[in-house]
Short mmCIF file of C-alpha atoms and ligand atoms in Angstrom, two decimals:
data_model
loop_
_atom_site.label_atom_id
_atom_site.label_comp_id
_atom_site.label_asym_id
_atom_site.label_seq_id
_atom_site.Cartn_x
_atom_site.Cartn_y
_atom_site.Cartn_z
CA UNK A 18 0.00 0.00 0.00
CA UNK A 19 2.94 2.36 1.04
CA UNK A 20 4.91 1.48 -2.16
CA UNK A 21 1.68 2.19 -4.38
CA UNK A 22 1.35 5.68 -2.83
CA UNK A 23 4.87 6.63 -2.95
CA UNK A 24 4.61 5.67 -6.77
CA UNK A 25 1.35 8.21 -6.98
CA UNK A 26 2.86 10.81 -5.26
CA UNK A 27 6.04 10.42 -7.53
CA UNK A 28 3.82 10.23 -10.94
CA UNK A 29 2.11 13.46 -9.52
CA UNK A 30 5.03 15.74 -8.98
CA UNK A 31 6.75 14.44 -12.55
CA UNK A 32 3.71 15.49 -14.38
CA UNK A 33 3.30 18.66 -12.30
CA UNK A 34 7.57 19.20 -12.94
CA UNK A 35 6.92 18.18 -16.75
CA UNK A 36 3.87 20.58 -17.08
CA UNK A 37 4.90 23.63 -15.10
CA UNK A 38 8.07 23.50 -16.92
CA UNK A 39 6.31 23.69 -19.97
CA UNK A 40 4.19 26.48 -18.42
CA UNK A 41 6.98 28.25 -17.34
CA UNK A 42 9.99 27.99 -19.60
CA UNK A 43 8.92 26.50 -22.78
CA UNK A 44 5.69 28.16 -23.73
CA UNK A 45 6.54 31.31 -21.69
CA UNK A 46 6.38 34.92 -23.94
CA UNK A 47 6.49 36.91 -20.82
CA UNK A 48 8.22 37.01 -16.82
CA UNK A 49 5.88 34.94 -14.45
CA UNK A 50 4.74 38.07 -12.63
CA UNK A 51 2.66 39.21 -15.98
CA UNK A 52 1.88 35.44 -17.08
CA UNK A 53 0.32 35.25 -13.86
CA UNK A 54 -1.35 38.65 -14.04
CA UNK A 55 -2.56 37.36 -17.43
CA UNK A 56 -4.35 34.34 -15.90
CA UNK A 57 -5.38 35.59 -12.23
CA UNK A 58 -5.12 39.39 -12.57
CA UNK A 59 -7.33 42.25 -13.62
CA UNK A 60 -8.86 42.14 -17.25
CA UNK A 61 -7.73 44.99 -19.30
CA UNK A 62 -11.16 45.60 -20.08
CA UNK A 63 -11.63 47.45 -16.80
CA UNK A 64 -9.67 49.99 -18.86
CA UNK A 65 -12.64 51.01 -20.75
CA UNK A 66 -13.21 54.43 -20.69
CA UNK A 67 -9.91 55.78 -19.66
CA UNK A 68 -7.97 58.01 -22.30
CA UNK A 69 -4.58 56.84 -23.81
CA UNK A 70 -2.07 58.65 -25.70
CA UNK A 71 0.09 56.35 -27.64
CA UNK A 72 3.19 57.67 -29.40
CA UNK A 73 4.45 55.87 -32.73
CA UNK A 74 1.24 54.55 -33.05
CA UNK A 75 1.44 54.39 -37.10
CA UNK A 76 3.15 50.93 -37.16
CA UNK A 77 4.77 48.32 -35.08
CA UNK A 78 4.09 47.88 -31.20
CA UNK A 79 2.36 51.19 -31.11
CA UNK A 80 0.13 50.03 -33.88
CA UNK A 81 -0.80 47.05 -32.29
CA UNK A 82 -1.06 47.87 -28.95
CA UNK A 83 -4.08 50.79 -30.11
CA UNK A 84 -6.34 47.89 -31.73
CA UNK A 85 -5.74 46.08 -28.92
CA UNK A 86 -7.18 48.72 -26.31
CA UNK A 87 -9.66 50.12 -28.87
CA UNK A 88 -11.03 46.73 -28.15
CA UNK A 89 -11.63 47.24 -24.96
CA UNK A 90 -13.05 50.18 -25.37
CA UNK A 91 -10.34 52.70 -24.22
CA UNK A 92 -9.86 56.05 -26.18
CA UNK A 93 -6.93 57.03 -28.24
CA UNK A 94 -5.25 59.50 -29.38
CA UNK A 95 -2.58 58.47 -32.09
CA UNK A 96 1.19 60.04 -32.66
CA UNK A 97 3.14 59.41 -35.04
CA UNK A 98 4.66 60.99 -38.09
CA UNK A 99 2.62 59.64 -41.16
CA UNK A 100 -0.55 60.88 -41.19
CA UNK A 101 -1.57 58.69 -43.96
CA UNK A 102 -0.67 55.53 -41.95
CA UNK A 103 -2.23 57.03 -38.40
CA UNK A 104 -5.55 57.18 -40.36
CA UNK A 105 -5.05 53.66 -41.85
CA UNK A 106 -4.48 52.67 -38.28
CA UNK A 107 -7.70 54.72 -36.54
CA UNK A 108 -10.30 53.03 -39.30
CA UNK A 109 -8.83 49.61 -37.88
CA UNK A 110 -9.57 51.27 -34.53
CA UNK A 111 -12.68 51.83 -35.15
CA UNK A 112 -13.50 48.28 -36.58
CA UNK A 113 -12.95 46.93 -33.33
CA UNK A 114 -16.06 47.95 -32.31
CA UNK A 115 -16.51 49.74 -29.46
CA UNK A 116 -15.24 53.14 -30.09
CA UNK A 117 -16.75 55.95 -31.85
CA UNK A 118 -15.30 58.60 -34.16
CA UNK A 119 -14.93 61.33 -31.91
CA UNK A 120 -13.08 58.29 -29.44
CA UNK A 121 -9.88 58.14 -31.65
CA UNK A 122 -7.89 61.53 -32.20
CA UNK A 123 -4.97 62.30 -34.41
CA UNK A 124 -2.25 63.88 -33.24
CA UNK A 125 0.58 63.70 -35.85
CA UNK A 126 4.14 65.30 -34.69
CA UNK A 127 7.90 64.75 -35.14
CA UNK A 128 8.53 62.98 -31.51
CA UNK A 129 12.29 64.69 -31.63
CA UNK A 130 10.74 68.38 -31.96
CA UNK A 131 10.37 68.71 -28.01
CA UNK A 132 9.04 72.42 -28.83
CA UNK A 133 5.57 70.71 -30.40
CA UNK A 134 4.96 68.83 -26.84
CA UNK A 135 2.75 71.28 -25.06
CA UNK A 136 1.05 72.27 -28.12
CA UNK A 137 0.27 68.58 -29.33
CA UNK A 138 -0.59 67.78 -24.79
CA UNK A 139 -2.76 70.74 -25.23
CA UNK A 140 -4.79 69.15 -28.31
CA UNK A 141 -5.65 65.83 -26.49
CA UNK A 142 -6.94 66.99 -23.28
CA UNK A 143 -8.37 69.63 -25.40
CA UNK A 144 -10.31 67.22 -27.24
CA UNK A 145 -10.95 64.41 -24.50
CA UNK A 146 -10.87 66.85 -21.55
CA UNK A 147 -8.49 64.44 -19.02
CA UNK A 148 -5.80 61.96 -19.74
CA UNK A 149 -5.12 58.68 -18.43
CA UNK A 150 -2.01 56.83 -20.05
CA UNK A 151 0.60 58.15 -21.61
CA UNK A 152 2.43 55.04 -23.48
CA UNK A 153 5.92 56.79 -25.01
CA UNK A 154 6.14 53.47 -27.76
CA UNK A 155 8.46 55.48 -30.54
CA UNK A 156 11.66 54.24 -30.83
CA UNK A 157 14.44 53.36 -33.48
CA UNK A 158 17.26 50.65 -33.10
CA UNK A 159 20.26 50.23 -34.53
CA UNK A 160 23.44 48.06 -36.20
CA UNK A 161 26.72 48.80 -35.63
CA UNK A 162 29.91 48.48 -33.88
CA UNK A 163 31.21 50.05 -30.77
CA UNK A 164 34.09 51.77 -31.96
CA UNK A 165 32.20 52.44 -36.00
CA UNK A 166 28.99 54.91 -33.88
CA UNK A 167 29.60 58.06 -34.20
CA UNK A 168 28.60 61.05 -31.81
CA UNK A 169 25.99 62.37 -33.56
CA UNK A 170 24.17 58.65 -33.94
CA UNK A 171 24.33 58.65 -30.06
CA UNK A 172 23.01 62.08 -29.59
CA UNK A 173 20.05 61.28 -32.57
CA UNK A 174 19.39 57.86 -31.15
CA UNK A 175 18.96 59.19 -27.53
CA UNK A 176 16.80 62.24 -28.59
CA UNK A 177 14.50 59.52 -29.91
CA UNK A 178 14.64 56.35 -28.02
CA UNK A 179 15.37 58.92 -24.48
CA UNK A 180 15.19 62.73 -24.46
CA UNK A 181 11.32 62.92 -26.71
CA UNK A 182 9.88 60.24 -24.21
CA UNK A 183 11.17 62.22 -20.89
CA UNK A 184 10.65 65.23 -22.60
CA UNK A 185 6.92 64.48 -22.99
CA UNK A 186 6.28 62.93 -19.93
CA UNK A 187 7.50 66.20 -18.16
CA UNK A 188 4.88 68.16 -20.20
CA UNK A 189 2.09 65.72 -19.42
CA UNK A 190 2.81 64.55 -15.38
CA UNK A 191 1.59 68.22 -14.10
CA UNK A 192 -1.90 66.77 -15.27
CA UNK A 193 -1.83 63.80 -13.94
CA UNK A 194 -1.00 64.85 -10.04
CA UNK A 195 -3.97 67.74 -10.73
CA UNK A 196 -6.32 64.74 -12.08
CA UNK A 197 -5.78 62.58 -9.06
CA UNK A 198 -3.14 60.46 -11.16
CA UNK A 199 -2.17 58.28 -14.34
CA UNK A 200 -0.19 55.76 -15.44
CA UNK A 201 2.97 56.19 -18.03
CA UNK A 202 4.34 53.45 -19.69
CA UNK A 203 7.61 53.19 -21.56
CA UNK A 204 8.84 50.91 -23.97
CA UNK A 205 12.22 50.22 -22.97
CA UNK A 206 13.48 46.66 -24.77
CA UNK A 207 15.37 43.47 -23.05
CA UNK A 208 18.68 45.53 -24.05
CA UNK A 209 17.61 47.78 -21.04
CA UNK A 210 18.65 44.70 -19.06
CA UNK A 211 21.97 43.73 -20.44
CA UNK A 212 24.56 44.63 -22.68
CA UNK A 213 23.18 43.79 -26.33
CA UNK A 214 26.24 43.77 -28.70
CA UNK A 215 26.20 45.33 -32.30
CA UNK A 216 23.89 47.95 -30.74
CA UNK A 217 25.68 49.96 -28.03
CA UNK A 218 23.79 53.61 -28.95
CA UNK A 219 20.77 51.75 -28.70
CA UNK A 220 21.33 49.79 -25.52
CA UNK A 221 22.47 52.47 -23.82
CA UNK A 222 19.05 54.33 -24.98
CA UNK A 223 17.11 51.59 -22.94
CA UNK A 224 19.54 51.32 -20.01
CA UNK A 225 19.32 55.67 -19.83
CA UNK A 226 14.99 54.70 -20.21
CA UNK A 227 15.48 52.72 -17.22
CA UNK A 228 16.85 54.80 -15.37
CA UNK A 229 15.04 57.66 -15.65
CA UNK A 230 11.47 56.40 -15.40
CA UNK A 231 12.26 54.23 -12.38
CA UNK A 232 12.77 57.63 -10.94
CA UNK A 233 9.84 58.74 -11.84
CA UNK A 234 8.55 55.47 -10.53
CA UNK A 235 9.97 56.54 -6.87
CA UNK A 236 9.28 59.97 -6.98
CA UNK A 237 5.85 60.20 -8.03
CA UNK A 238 3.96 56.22 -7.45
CA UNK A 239 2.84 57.91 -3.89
CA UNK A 240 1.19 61.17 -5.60
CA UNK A 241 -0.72 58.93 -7.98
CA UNK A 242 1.45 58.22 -10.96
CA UNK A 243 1.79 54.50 -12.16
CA UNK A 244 4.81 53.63 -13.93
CA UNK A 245 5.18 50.42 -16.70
CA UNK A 246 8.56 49.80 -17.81
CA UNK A 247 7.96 47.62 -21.13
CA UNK A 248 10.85 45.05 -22.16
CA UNK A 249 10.00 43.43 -25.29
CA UNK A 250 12.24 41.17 -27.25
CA UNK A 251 12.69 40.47 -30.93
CA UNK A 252 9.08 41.09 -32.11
CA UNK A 253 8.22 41.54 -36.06
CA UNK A 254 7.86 44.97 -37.27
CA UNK A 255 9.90 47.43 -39.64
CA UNK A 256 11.78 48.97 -36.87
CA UNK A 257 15.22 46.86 -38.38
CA UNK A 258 14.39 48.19 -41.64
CA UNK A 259 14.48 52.04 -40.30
CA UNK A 260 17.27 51.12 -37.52
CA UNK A 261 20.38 53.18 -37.10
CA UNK A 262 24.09 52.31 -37.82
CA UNK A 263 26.73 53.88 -37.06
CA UNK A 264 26.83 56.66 -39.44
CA UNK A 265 24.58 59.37 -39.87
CA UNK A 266 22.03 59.52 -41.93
CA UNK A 267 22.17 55.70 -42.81
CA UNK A 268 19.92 53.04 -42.07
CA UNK A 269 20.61 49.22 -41.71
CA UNK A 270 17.57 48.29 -44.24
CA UNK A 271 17.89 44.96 -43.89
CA UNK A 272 13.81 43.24 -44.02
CA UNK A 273 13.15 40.43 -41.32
CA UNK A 274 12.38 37.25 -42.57
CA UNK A 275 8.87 34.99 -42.11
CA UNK A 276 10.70 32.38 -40.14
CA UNK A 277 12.24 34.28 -37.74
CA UNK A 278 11.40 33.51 -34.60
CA UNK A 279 10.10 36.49 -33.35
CA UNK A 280 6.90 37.22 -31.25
CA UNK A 281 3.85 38.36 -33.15
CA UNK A 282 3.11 42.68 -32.44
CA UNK A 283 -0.63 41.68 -31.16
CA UNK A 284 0.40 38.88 -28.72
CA UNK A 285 3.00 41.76 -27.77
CA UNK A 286 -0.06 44.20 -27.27
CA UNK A 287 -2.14 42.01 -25.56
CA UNK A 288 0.80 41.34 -22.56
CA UNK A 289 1.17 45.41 -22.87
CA UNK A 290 -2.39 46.07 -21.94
CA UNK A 291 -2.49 43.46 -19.00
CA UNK A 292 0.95 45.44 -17.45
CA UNK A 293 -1.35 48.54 -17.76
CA UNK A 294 -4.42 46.88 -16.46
CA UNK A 295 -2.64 45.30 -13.24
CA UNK A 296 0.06 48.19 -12.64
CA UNK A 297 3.37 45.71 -13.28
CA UNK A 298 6.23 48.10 -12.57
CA UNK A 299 8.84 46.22 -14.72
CA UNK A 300 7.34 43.27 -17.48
CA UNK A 301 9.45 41.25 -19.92
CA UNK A 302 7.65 40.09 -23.03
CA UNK A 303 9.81 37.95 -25.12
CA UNK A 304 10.13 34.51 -26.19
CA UNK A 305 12.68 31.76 -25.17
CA UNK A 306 15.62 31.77 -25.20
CA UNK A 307 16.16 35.60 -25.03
CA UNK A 308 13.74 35.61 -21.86
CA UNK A 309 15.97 33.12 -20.11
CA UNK A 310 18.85 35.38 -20.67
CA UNK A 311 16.59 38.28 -19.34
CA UNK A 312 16.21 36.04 -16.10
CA UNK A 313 20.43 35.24 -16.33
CA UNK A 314 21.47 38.88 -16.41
CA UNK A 315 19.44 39.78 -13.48
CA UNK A 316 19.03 37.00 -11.11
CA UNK A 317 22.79 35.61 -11.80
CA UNK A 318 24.70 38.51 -13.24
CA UNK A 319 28.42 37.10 -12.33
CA UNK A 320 27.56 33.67 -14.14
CA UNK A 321 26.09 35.61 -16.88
CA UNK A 322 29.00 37.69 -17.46
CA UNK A 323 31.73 35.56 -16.65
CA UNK A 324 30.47 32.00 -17.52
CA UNK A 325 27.28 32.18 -20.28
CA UNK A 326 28.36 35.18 -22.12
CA UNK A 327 32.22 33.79 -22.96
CA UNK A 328 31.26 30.60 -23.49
CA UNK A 329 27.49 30.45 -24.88
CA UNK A 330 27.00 34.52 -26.42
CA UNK A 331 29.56 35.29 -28.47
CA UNK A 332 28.69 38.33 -30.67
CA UNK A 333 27.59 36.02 -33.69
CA UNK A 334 25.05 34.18 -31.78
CA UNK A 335 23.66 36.84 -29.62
CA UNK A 336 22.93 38.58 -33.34
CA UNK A 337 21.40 35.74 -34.63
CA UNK A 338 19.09 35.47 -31.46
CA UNK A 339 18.50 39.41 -31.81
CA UNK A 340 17.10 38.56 -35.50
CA UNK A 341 15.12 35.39 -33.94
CA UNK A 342 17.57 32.82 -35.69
CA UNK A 343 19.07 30.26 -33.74
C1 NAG B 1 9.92 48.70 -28.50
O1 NAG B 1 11.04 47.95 -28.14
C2 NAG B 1 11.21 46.72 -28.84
C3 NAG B 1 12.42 46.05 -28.30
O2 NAG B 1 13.57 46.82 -28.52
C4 NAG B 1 11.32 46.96 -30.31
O3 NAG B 1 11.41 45.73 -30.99
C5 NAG B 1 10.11 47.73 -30.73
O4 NAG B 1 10.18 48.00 -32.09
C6 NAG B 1 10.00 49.01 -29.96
N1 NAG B 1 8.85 49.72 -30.41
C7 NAG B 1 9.01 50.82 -31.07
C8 NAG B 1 7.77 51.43 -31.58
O5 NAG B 1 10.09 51.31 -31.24
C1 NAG B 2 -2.25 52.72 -10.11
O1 NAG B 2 -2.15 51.37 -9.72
C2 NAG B 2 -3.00 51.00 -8.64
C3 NAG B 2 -2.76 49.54 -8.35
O2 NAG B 2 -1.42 49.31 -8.06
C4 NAG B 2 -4.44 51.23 -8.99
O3 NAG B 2 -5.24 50.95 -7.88
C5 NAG B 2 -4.62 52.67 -9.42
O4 NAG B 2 -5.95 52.85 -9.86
C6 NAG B 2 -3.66 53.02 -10.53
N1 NAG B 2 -3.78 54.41 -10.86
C7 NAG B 2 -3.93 54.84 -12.11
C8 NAG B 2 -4.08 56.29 -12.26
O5 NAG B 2 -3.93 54.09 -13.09
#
């Protein structure tokens, strides 16, 4: 009798080993603290109602992650540069169902021209009277070597990927501690958790994003303000095509390819709106094995470095995992 329960009790914690494993390594797209939020936490559809600005909203992540809260019935108010695209993107919007018209505003402006930030704040609570979330999305990577960047890359790169987000998060956080609050979100990247080679500009971008809204994080969570730091891996969209290299005025053009192994933008948008919908500080959203090396870097940094990186990450393979080829 003793043997056959020791056998059951064995049989039951291999399958639950064999199935949690799958649960949380192999299928995972995301850190357990959002996977769980996914299954146990708030719906994002207790968003509905609220008012979000989304910046480079005319493709990618942006683009994805407004159909996905149009869905739930949030309101939007689109940024980007092409206007042409941003009203390609608010008729999707509007398919989704539950939004009206007047629910979806344009707001098309050059991120990098920090004097258009009051003026294009001014238009959206103009329009919607309050704002709710402000999700700073825009962003451009890049392709190139350490000692091939030049200084005026880094400056360009961090007045995109840094100085427009903090820039309009300055202009917008007096109106969230007079409306009783709000919630920013940033996408930062998993390069805002280690050192991603072939892409130091760009890297540092995310670290510097880091940095500067987990301040914001500390100084202002107690007034009201909500802070989501977004780490996505590779996910498909045209932001390799448009990335930076080290020169100015280049870009790396290269297209990404069907069978890279990249997360989808809308599986992407749908782990963005539950971080927004439960309040994650920090969420990684990426699939194996880049999210492994997201868990490496921070839980075991001295292994990482010393052990995994020599020996497992050498340049070449950490920019075929960056492309999604393994
Ligand atoms: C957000 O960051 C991820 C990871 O770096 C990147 O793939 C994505 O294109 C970024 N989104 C935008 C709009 O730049
Ligand atoms: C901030 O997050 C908390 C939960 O941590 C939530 O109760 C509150 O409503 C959020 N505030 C805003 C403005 O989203």
């Amino acid at each position: 009798m003793d043997a056959v329960l020791m056998w059951f009790i064995c049989v039951c914690t291999l399958l639950f080993a064999v199935f949690s494993f799958r649960w949380f390594y192999v299928d995972a797209d995301g850190d357990l603290t959002l996977l769980w939020a996914e299954r146990y936490g708030r719906s994002p559809a207790e968003l509905r109602g609220k008012v979000a600005w989304i910046t480079g909203a005319s493709s990618g992540i942006g683009e994805a992650l407004a159909y996905e809260l149009a869905k739930y019935g949030v309101k939007l108010a689109l940024s980007g540069t092409k206007v042409d695209r941003l009203e390609a993107v608010k008729t999707e919007c509007l398919a989704q169902g539950p939004l009206k018209d007047d629910d979806v505003l344009l707001v098309p402006f050059d991120i990098t021209d920090f004097s258009k930030h009051s003026e294009c704040f001014e238009k959206v609570v103009g329009h919607f009277k309050k704002l709710d979330i402000l999700v700073n999305n825009a962003g451009r990577s890049q392709r190139a070597r350490f000692d091939e960047i030049t200084t005026e890359v880094d400056y360009q790169l961090f007045g995109t990927n840094v100085f427009s987000h903090v820039s309009l998060t300055r202009v917008v956080l007096p109106h969230f501690l007079s409306n009783g609050g709000g919630h920013v979100m940033v996408n930062s990247s998993i390069a805002g958790k280690y050192g991603l080679p072939n892409s130091a500009s760009y890297t540092g971008s995310k670290h510097a994003i880091q940095g500067y809204f987990e301040c914001l994080r500390t100084e202002f969570e107690a007034k009201g303000v909500n802070v989501t730091v977004a780490c996505p891996g590779p996910v498909f969209s045209n932001v390799i095509e448009r990335c930076f290299t080290g020169t100015p005025g280049e870009v790396f053009g290269e297209k990404q390819k069907e069978t890279d192994k990249r997360m989808s933008t809308s599986r992407c948008a749908q782990l963005m709106a539950v971080a927004l919908a439960n309040n994650l500080d920090e969420v990684w959203i990426s699939l194996q094995p880049s999210l492994s090396i997201c868990y490496l870097s921070q839980y075991m940094p001295t292994v990482f470095r010393r052990v995994i990186i020599p020996r497992f990450l050498t340049p070449q393979k950490f920019a075929k995992l960056r492309e999604g080829r393994n």
